[in-house]
Amino acid sequence: MTDNIMERERADVGSYDDIVAAAVRTTGMDDFGGTAHEEGLRILVDDLASAEAGLTPRGNYFQRSEVKSALVGRLLTQAQFNQRPEHADVPVVRPIFVIGLPRTGTTALHRLLHADPAHQGLELWLTQYPQPRPPRETWEDDPIFAAMQRGFSAHHVANPEFMGIHYMDATSVEECWRLLRQTGKSNSYESLAHVPRYTEWLAGQDWTDAYARHRQNLQLIGLNDPEKRWVLKNPSHLTALDALMAVYPDALIVYTHRDPVVCIASACSLSAETTAGHSTTFAGETIGRTQLDLWSRGYHAFHDARPRYDQAQFADVAFADLLADPVGTARSIYERFGLDWTPEAQAEIEAIDRESKEGAARPSHRYSLDDYGLTEDQVRDAFAR
């Protein structure tokens, strides 16, 4: 399948109502299960259409697709909620959340912990199109799964640099933000465009409704695997620990640590690589300023909220320790939380560790603060407590 480049460009983002109509046409569905998503997504679309966002024709196409994808996800999820009401009875017990600044090893640790056969995570294709997880051997026969795999294969051929920063395919265990954005709340948008009004709106929001829908999605996706523990991750959980704990009071939080100077340089590089050619304004110093603000706010919000909870529910992981001994680090988390370190878990975690060092998912990434108008002192000041 080949793409016509003109299909990947647009003269504008379009209005929010126009994108809603497109999502309804695409799915043939119109039940959004309420209006909780509308306020944030309307503000976001207005921001994206502004001169401050500076979107190019390519950026218009990409950003419109991101908003439409959130709406499609909500429509598809709502249809599944209605068709499978028994999902509401599925337990979610002591889920593990891997939380930390971007580029602190959250992805690597998440994949290690997910490898345990007793665990489950959010496969990327199911975060886009939530449904009860089908048997693994049937996935290739699913047209949505197959189309997503083709898309990722083409993307990695065209963008080999991105593969070294954050490898993905449709089977990859991925982050939670696609579920949170069903309620219009996700700082993923702030990592992909200059959207100051949406940023200001989001900073004042209570995320509890977003996490309530997140939990419903877990119950739906895990309907066929109710005995498996969830292992989840997303740096944006830093922003909303109180909401997360309100919805998941028995959550186990694994918090990853790394020098913020390295984290911010790497996060800026990831934003720049993901959005190359999308905007005349979201580049260089603007990326540096907005990402430093976004992640330093999240960092302080997490550290302000953490003391309010039982510290036995938290485990701390240093990036250097994870790098030196990934399997030992995983085992220490099991010991901290009293989880069962079985021979099966050890074998699968060791296998994932070997693959991460040898296969396509091995990390390779170069970046510099200077590219984004930042200094080490600025970053250290922003994260000082």
Short mmCIF file of C-alpha atoms in Angstrom, two decimals:
data_model
loop_
_atom_site.label_atom_id
_atom_site.label_comp_id
_atom_site.label_asym_id
_atom_site.label_seq_id
_atom_site.Cartn_x
_atom_site.Cartn_y
_atom_site.Cartn_z
CA MET A 1 0.00 0.00 0.00
CA THR A 2 1.44 3.40 -0.98
CA ASP A 3 0.38 6.79 0.31
CA ASN A 4 -0.24 9.80 -1.88
CA ILE A 5 1.67 12.66 -0.25
CA MET A 6 -1.28 14.99 -0.83
CA GLU A 7 -3.35 12.77 1.44
CA ARG A 8 -0.82 13.53 4.18
CA GLU A 9 -1.21 17.32 3.97
CA ARG A 10 -4.04 19.70 4.74
CA ALA A 11 -4.54 23.43 4.35
CA ASP A 12 -5.87 23.64 7.92
CA VAL A 13 -6.71 21.54 10.95
CA GLY A 14 -10.43 22.17 10.59
CA SER A 15 -12.88 22.91 13.37
CA TYR A 16 -13.56 20.65 16.33
CA ASP A 17 -17.08 19.93 15.04
CA ASP A 18 -15.64 19.03 11.64
CA ILE A 19 -13.25 16.53 13.25
CA VAL A 20 -16.11 15.05 15.28
CA ALA A 21 -18.09 14.56 12.07
CA ALA A 22 -15.10 12.83 10.48
CA ALA A 23 -14.77 10.45 13.47
CA VAL A 24 -18.48 9.65 13.27
CA ARG A 25 -18.21 8.96 9.52
CA THR A 26 -15.15 6.76 10.01
CA THR A 27 -16.74 4.58 12.69
CA GLY A 28 -20.42 4.76 11.81
CA MET A 29 -20.98 5.48 15.51
CA ASP A 30 -22.16 8.60 17.35
CA ASP A 31 -22.39 7.60 21.04
CA PHE A 32 -19.50 9.29 22.85
CA GLY A 33 -20.80 8.26 26.27
CA GLY A 34 -21.10 11.83 27.49
CA THR A 35 -19.32 15.13 26.87
CA ALA A 36 -16.39 15.00 29.32
CA HIS A 37 -13.92 15.12 26.41
CA GLU A 38 -15.34 18.14 24.65
CA GLU A 39 -14.00 21.12 26.62
CA GLY A 40 -10.35 20.15 26.40
CA LEU A 41 -10.41 19.00 22.79
CA ARG A 42 -12.21 22.18 21.65
CA ILE A 43 -9.55 24.33 23.34
CA LEU A 44 -6.84 22.13 21.82
CA VAL A 45 -8.21 22.41 18.27
CA ASP A 46 -8.53 26.20 18.60
CA ASP A 47 -4.91 26.32 19.74
CA LEU A 48 -3.77 24.12 16.86
CA ALA A 49 -5.53 26.41 14.37
CA SER A 50 -3.81 29.52 15.76
CA ALA A 51 -0.75 31.31 14.41
CA GLU A 52 1.11 30.38 17.60
CA ALA A 53 0.96 26.69 16.65
CA GLY A 54 2.46 27.59 13.25
CA LEU A 55 1.39 24.32 11.69
CA THR A 56 2.51 23.41 8.19
CA PRO A 57 0.26 21.44 5.81
CA ARG A 58 1.96 18.30 7.10
CA GLY A 59 1.44 19.42 10.70
CA ASN A 60 -2.23 20.15 10.05
CA TYR A 61 -2.73 16.59 8.80
CA PHE A 62 -0.82 15.04 11.71
CA GLN A 63 -2.46 17.06 14.49
CA ARG A 64 -5.95 16.63 13.04
CA SER A 65 -5.28 12.88 12.92
CA GLU A 66 -4.27 12.89 16.60
CA VAL A 67 -7.49 14.61 17.68
CA LYS A 68 -9.59 12.41 15.41
CA SER A 69 -7.85 9.32 16.82
CA ALA A 70 -8.85 10.33 20.36
CA LEU A 71 -12.46 10.72 19.25
CA VAL A 72 -12.46 7.45 17.32
CA GLY A 73 -10.98 5.70 20.36
CA ARG A 74 -13.74 7.09 22.57
CA LEU A 75 -16.46 6.04 20.12
CA LEU A 76 -15.07 2.51 19.73
CA THR A 77 -14.58 2.14 23.48
CA GLN A 78 -18.11 3.32 24.22
CA ALA A 79 -19.54 0.81 21.76
CA GLN A 80 -17.57 -1.95 23.49
CA PHE A 81 -18.69 -0.76 26.94
CA ASN A 82 -22.30 -1.00 25.74
CA GLN A 83 -21.84 -4.41 24.10
CA ARG A 84 -19.85 -5.96 26.95
CA PRO A 85 -21.38 -4.65 30.19
CA GLU A 86 -19.73 -7.51 32.07
CA HIS A 87 -16.42 -5.61 31.79
CA ALA A 88 -17.51 -3.57 34.80
CA ASP A 89 -17.05 -6.63 37.03
CA VAL A 90 -13.44 -7.33 35.96
CA PRO A 91 -11.03 -6.78 38.90
CA VAL A 92 -7.97 -4.53 38.63
CA VAL A 93 -5.84 -5.50 41.64
CA ARG A 94 -2.56 -3.84 42.68
CA PRO A 95 -1.67 -2.59 39.19
CA ILE A 96 1.95 -1.53 38.67
CA PHE A 97 2.53 1.97 37.27
CA VAL A 98 6.03 2.81 36.04
CA ILE A 99 6.40 6.57 36.42
CA GLY A 100 9.30 8.93 35.83
CA LEU A 101 10.53 11.77 33.68
CA PRO A 102 10.85 10.93 29.98
CA ARG A 103 14.03 9.04 29.11
CA THR A 104 14.60 7.70 32.64
CA GLY A 105 14.34 4.06 31.56
CA THR A 106 10.56 3.80 31.96
CA THR A 107 10.15 2.07 28.58
CA ALA A 108 12.86 -0.52 29.22
CA LEU A 109 11.64 -1.26 32.76
CA HIS A 110 8.02 -1.44 31.62
CA ARG A 111 8.90 -4.03 28.97
CA LEU A 112 10.89 -6.08 31.47
CA LEU A 113 8.08 -6.20 34.02
CA HIS A 114 5.49 -6.88 31.32
CA ALA A 115 7.43 -9.96 30.17
CA ASP A 116 6.24 -11.94 33.21
CA PRO A 117 3.53 -14.34 31.94
CA ALA A 118 1.46 -13.41 35.01
CA HIS A 119 1.33 -9.76 33.85
CA GLN A 120 -0.50 -7.88 31.11
CA GLY A 121 -0.03 -4.47 29.52
CA LEU A 122 -1.54 -2.20 26.91
CA GLU A 123 -0.50 -3.37 23.45
CA LEU A 124 -0.28 -0.37 21.15
CA TRP A 125 -3.01 -1.48 18.75
CA LEU A 126 -5.43 -2.02 21.63
CA THR A 127 -4.80 1.48 22.98
CA GLN A 128 -5.89 2.79 19.57
CA TYR A 129 -8.82 0.39 19.15
CA PRO A 130 -9.84 -0.87 22.61
CA GLN A 131 -11.58 -4.26 22.75
CA PRO A 132 -11.25 -7.41 24.85
CA ARG A 133 -7.75 -8.68 23.98
CA PRO A 134 -8.14 -11.46 21.39
CA PRO A 135 -5.91 -14.57 21.47
CA ARG A 136 -2.41 -13.62 20.26
CA GLU A 137 -2.47 -16.12 17.38
CA THR A 138 -5.45 -14.28 15.80
CA TRP A 139 -3.96 -10.77 15.69
CA GLU A 140 -2.42 -11.01 12.21
CA ASP A 141 -5.88 -11.84 10.81
CA ASP A 142 -7.34 -8.61 12.19
CA PRO A 143 -7.42 -5.94 9.43
CA ILE A 144 -6.87 -3.08 11.88
CA PHE A 145 -3.84 -4.79 13.43
CA ALA A 146 -2.41 -5.63 10.00
CA ALA A 147 -2.85 -2.05 8.75
CA MET A 148 -1.11 -0.66 11.83
CA GLN A 149 1.82 -3.06 11.41
CA ARG A 150 2.24 -1.96 7.79
CA GLY A 151 2.19 1.66 8.91
CA PHE A 152 4.86 1.15 11.57
CA SER A 153 7.06 -0.82 9.17
CA ALA A 154 6.90 1.99 6.62
CA HIS A 155 7.53 4.62 9.32
CA HIS A 156 10.67 2.88 10.58
CA VAL A 157 12.07 2.54 7.06
CA ALA A 158 11.43 6.24 6.39
CA ASN A 159 12.55 7.41 9.88
CA PRO A 160 15.40 5.21 11.12
CA GLU A 161 16.46 7.89 13.63
CA PHE A 162 13.11 7.65 15.40
CA MET A 163 13.42 3.88 15.74
CA GLY A 164 16.61 4.40 17.74
CA ILE A 165 14.86 6.84 20.06
CA HIS A 166 11.62 4.96 20.74
CA TYR A 167 10.99 1.71 18.88
CA MET A 168 7.32 0.80 18.36
CA ASP A 169 5.16 -1.64 16.50
CA ALA A 170 1.52 -2.67 16.90
CA THR A 171 2.43 -5.49 19.30
CA SER A 172 4.57 -3.28 21.56
CA VAL A 173 3.43 -2.72 25.10
CA GLU A 174 2.83 1.01 25.18
CA GLU A 175 1.92 4.03 27.27
CA CYS A 176 -1.49 4.92 28.72
CA TRP A 177 -1.93 8.39 27.22
CA ARG A 178 -4.15 7.19 24.38
CA LEU A 179 -6.66 6.08 27.01
CA LEU A 180 -6.41 9.28 29.04
CA ARG A 181 -6.94 11.46 25.97
CA GLN A 182 -10.41 9.92 25.54
CA THR A 183 -11.36 12.47 28.21
CA GLY A 184 -9.47 15.28 26.47
CA LYS A 185 -6.65 15.15 29.03
CA SER A 186 -3.17 14.26 27.86
CA ASN A 187 0.11 16.11 27.98
CA SER A 188 1.10 14.19 24.85
CA TYR A 189 -0.40 17.12 22.94
CA GLU A 190 1.98 19.51 24.71
CA SER A 191 4.92 17.36 23.58
CA LEU A 192 3.84 17.62 19.93
CA ALA A 193 2.85 21.26 19.41
CA HIS A 194 2.90 24.76 20.89
CA VAL A 195 -0.56 24.92 22.51
CA PRO A 196 -0.35 27.49 25.35
CA ARG A 197 -4.10 27.83 26.03
CA TYR A 198 -4.56 24.06 26.20
CA THR A 199 -1.51 23.84 28.49
CA GLU A 200 -3.03 26.45 30.82
CA TRP A 201 -6.41 24.68 30.81
CA LEU A 202 -4.91 21.26 31.48
CA ALA A 203 -2.81 22.53 34.39
CA GLY A 204 -6.02 23.48 36.22
CA GLN A 205 -7.88 20.21 35.68
CA ASP A 206 -8.80 17.37 38.02
CA TRP A 207 -7.89 14.20 36.10
CA THR A 208 -10.04 11.81 38.18
CA ASP A 209 -12.61 11.32 35.40
CA ALA A 210 -9.82 10.54 32.93
CA TYR A 211 -8.44 7.83 35.23
CA ALA A 212 -11.94 6.44 35.84
CA ARG A 213 -12.32 5.93 32.09
CA HIS A 214 -8.75 4.60 31.97
CA ARG A 215 -9.77 1.94 34.50
CA GLN A 216 -12.88 1.06 32.48
CA ASN A 217 -10.64 0.54 29.46
CA LEU A 218 -8.38 -1.79 31.43
CA GLN A 219 -11.42 -3.78 32.53
CA LEU A 220 -12.56 -4.03 28.91
CA ILE A 221 -9.18 -4.91 27.37
CA GLY A 222 -8.42 -7.37 30.16
CA LEU A 223 -11.82 -9.04 30.04
CA ASN A 224 -10.28 -12.32 28.80
CA ASP A 225 -7.30 -12.14 31.21
CA PRO A 226 -8.84 -11.15 34.55
CA GLU A 227 -6.23 -13.04 36.59
CA LYS A 228 -3.27 -11.10 35.19
CA ARG A 229 -1.75 -8.08 36.96
CA TRP A 230 -1.62 -4.88 34.92
CA VAL A 231 1.78 -3.25 34.29
CA LEU A 232 1.41 0.29 32.93
CA LYS A 233 3.56 3.30 32.27
CA ASN A 234 3.38 6.90 31.19
CA PRO A 235 5.51 9.87 32.21
CA SER A 236 2.35 12.00 32.36
CA HIS A 237 1.24 10.08 35.47
CA LEU A 238 3.66 12.41 37.27
CA THR A 239 1.16 15.20 36.70
CA ALA A 240 -1.84 13.49 38.27
CA LEU A 241 -0.77 11.18 41.10
CA ASP A 242 -3.74 12.20 43.26
CA ALA A 243 -6.24 11.27 40.53
CA LEU A 244 -4.42 8.00 39.82
CA MET A 245 -4.48 7.01 43.49
CA ALA A 246 -8.14 8.03 43.86
CA VAL A 247 -9.08 5.54 41.14
CA TYR A 248 -6.41 2.92 41.93
CA PRO A 249 -5.91 3.17 45.72
CA ASP A 250 -3.87 -0.08 45.81
CA ALA A 251 -1.57 0.93 42.92
CA LEU A 252 2.13 0.03 43.09
CA ILE A 253 4.25 2.93 41.87
CA VAL A 254 7.71 2.35 40.41
CA TYR A 255 9.48 5.70 40.18
CA THR A 256 12.55 6.02 37.95
CA HIS A 257 15.35 8.52 38.63
CA ARG A 258 17.91 10.08 36.27
CA ASP A 259 19.75 13.40 35.99
CA PRO A 260 17.09 15.85 34.71
CA VAL A 261 19.67 17.55 32.48
CA VAL A 262 19.89 14.36 30.42
CA CYS A 263 16.13 13.76 30.60
CA ILE A 264 15.17 17.17 29.27
CA ALA A 265 17.71 17.13 26.45
CA SER A 266 16.44 13.72 25.38
CA ALA A 267 12.74 14.65 25.72
CA CYS A 268 13.31 17.73 23.56
CA SER A 269 15.05 15.59 20.95
CA LEU A 270 12.14 13.13 20.91
CA SER A 271 9.61 15.97 20.46
CA ALA A 272 11.69 17.48 17.66
CA GLU A 273 12.14 14.18 15.85
CA THR A 274 8.46 13.27 16.14
CA THR A 275 7.27 16.64 14.79
CA ALA A 276 9.95 17.42 12.20
CA GLY A 277 8.39 19.49 9.42
CA HIS A 278 5.12 19.99 11.30
CA SER A 279 5.47 23.56 12.57
CA THR A 280 7.29 26.84 12.01
CA THR A 281 7.10 27.68 15.73
CA PHE A 282 7.40 24.37 17.61
CA ALA A 283 11.14 24.03 17.12
CA GLY A 284 14.43 24.88 18.80
CA GLU A 285 14.03 27.21 21.75
CA THR A 286 10.23 26.87 21.84
CA ILE A 287 10.57 23.13 22.29
CA GLY A 288 13.18 23.71 24.99
CA ARG A 289 11.08 26.23 26.91
CA THR A 290 7.79 24.31 26.73
CA GLN A 291 9.23 20.89 27.54
CA LEU A 292 11.25 22.20 30.48
CA ASP A 293 8.08 23.81 31.86
CA LEU A 294 5.93 20.72 31.21
CA TRP A 295 8.23 18.20 32.85
CA SER A 296 9.44 20.33 35.75
CA ARG A 297 5.80 21.00 36.69
CA GLY A 298 5.06 17.28 36.53
CA TYR A 299 8.13 16.48 38.62
CA HIS A 300 7.16 18.91 41.37
CA ALA A 301 3.50 17.81 41.31
CA PHE A 302 4.57 14.19 41.85
CA HIS A 303 6.94 15.02 44.69
CA ASP A 304 4.34 17.25 46.34
CA ALA A 305 1.69 14.50 46.19
CA ARG A 306 3.78 11.43 47.02
CA PRO A 307 4.10 12.01 50.81
CA ARG A 308 0.31 11.76 51.14
CA TYR A 309 0.37 8.01 50.39
CA ASP A 310 1.69 4.81 51.95
CA GLN A 311 5.36 4.69 50.97
CA ALA A 312 5.20 0.86 50.93
CA GLN A 313 3.35 1.32 47.62
CA PHE A 314 6.39 3.04 46.07
CA ALA A 315 9.66 1.63 44.73
CA ASP A 316 12.53 3.83 43.54
CA VAL A 317 14.81 2.83 40.66
CA ALA A 318 17.98 4.66 39.64
CA PHE A 319 18.64 4.71 35.89
CA ALA A 320 22.26 3.70 36.50
CA ASP A 321 21.14 0.60 38.44
CA LEU A 322 18.66 -0.36 35.71
CA LEU A 323 21.38 0.01 33.08
CA ALA A 324 23.93 -2.02 35.07
CA ASP A 325 21.61 -4.88 36.06
CA PRO A 326 18.17 -4.85 34.39
CA VAL A 327 17.10 -8.29 35.60
CA GLY A 328 18.34 -7.68 39.14
CA THR A 329 16.49 -4.36 39.19
CA ALA A 330 13.27 -6.07 38.13
CA ARG A 331 13.72 -8.68 40.85
CA SER A 332 14.27 -5.96 43.48
CA ILE A 333 10.88 -4.48 42.54
CA TYR A 334 9.24 -7.87 43.06
CA GLU A 335 10.89 -8.12 46.47
CA ARG A 336 9.86 -4.60 47.42
CA PHE A 337 6.19 -5.30 46.68
CA GLY A 338 6.10 -8.94 47.78
CA LEU A 339 5.39 -10.26 44.28
CA ASP A 340 6.06 -13.85 43.22
CA TRP A 341 9.39 -14.11 41.33
CA THR A 342 8.74 -17.39 39.50
CA PRO A 343 11.14 -19.33 37.24
CA GLU A 344 8.82 -18.46 34.34
CA ALA A 345 9.00 -14.75 35.15
CA GLN A 346 12.79 -14.86 35.43
CA ALA A 347 13.19 -16.71 32.12
CA GLU A 348 10.95 -14.30 30.18
CA ILE A 349 12.46 -11.18 31.76
CA GLU A 350 15.97 -12.43 30.94
CA ALA A 351 14.88 -13.10 27.34
CA ILE A 352 13.47 -9.58 26.94
CA ASP A 353 16.68 -8.16 28.39
CA ARG A 354 18.77 -10.03 25.80
CA GLU A 355 16.51 -8.92 22.98
CA SER A 356 16.69 -5.27 24.03
CA LYS A 357 20.48 -5.36 23.71
CA GLU A 358 20.57 -7.16 20.38
CA GLY A 359 17.39 -6.52 18.40
CA ALA A 360 15.66 -3.67 16.58
CA ALA A 361 14.47 -2.24 19.89
CA ARG A 362 17.99 -1.51 21.14
CA PRO A 363 18.27 2.18 22.09
CA SER A 364 20.47 4.63 20.20
CA HIS A 365 19.99 8.34 20.69
CA ARG A 366 22.05 11.57 20.48
CA TYR A 367 20.93 14.95 21.78
CA SER A 368 22.13 18.28 23.23
CA LEU A 369 20.53 20.97 25.39
CA ASP A 370 22.16 23.61 23.21
CA ASP A 371 19.89 22.66 20.32
CA TYR A 372 16.91 23.86 22.37
CA GLY A 373 18.26 27.08 23.86
CA LEU A 374 18.74 25.58 27.33
CA THR A 375 21.64 25.42 29.76
CA GLU A 376 22.39 22.90 32.48
CA ASP A 377 21.90 25.60 35.12
CA GLN A 378 18.43 26.42 33.80
CA VAL A 379 17.38 22.78 33.99
CA ARG A 380 18.85 22.24 37.46
CA ASP A 381 17.11 25.38 38.73
CA ALA A 382 13.77 24.24 37.33
CA PHE A 383 14.03 20.89 39.13
CA ALA A 384 15.52 22.14 42.39
CA ARG A 385 13.54 21.26 45.52
#
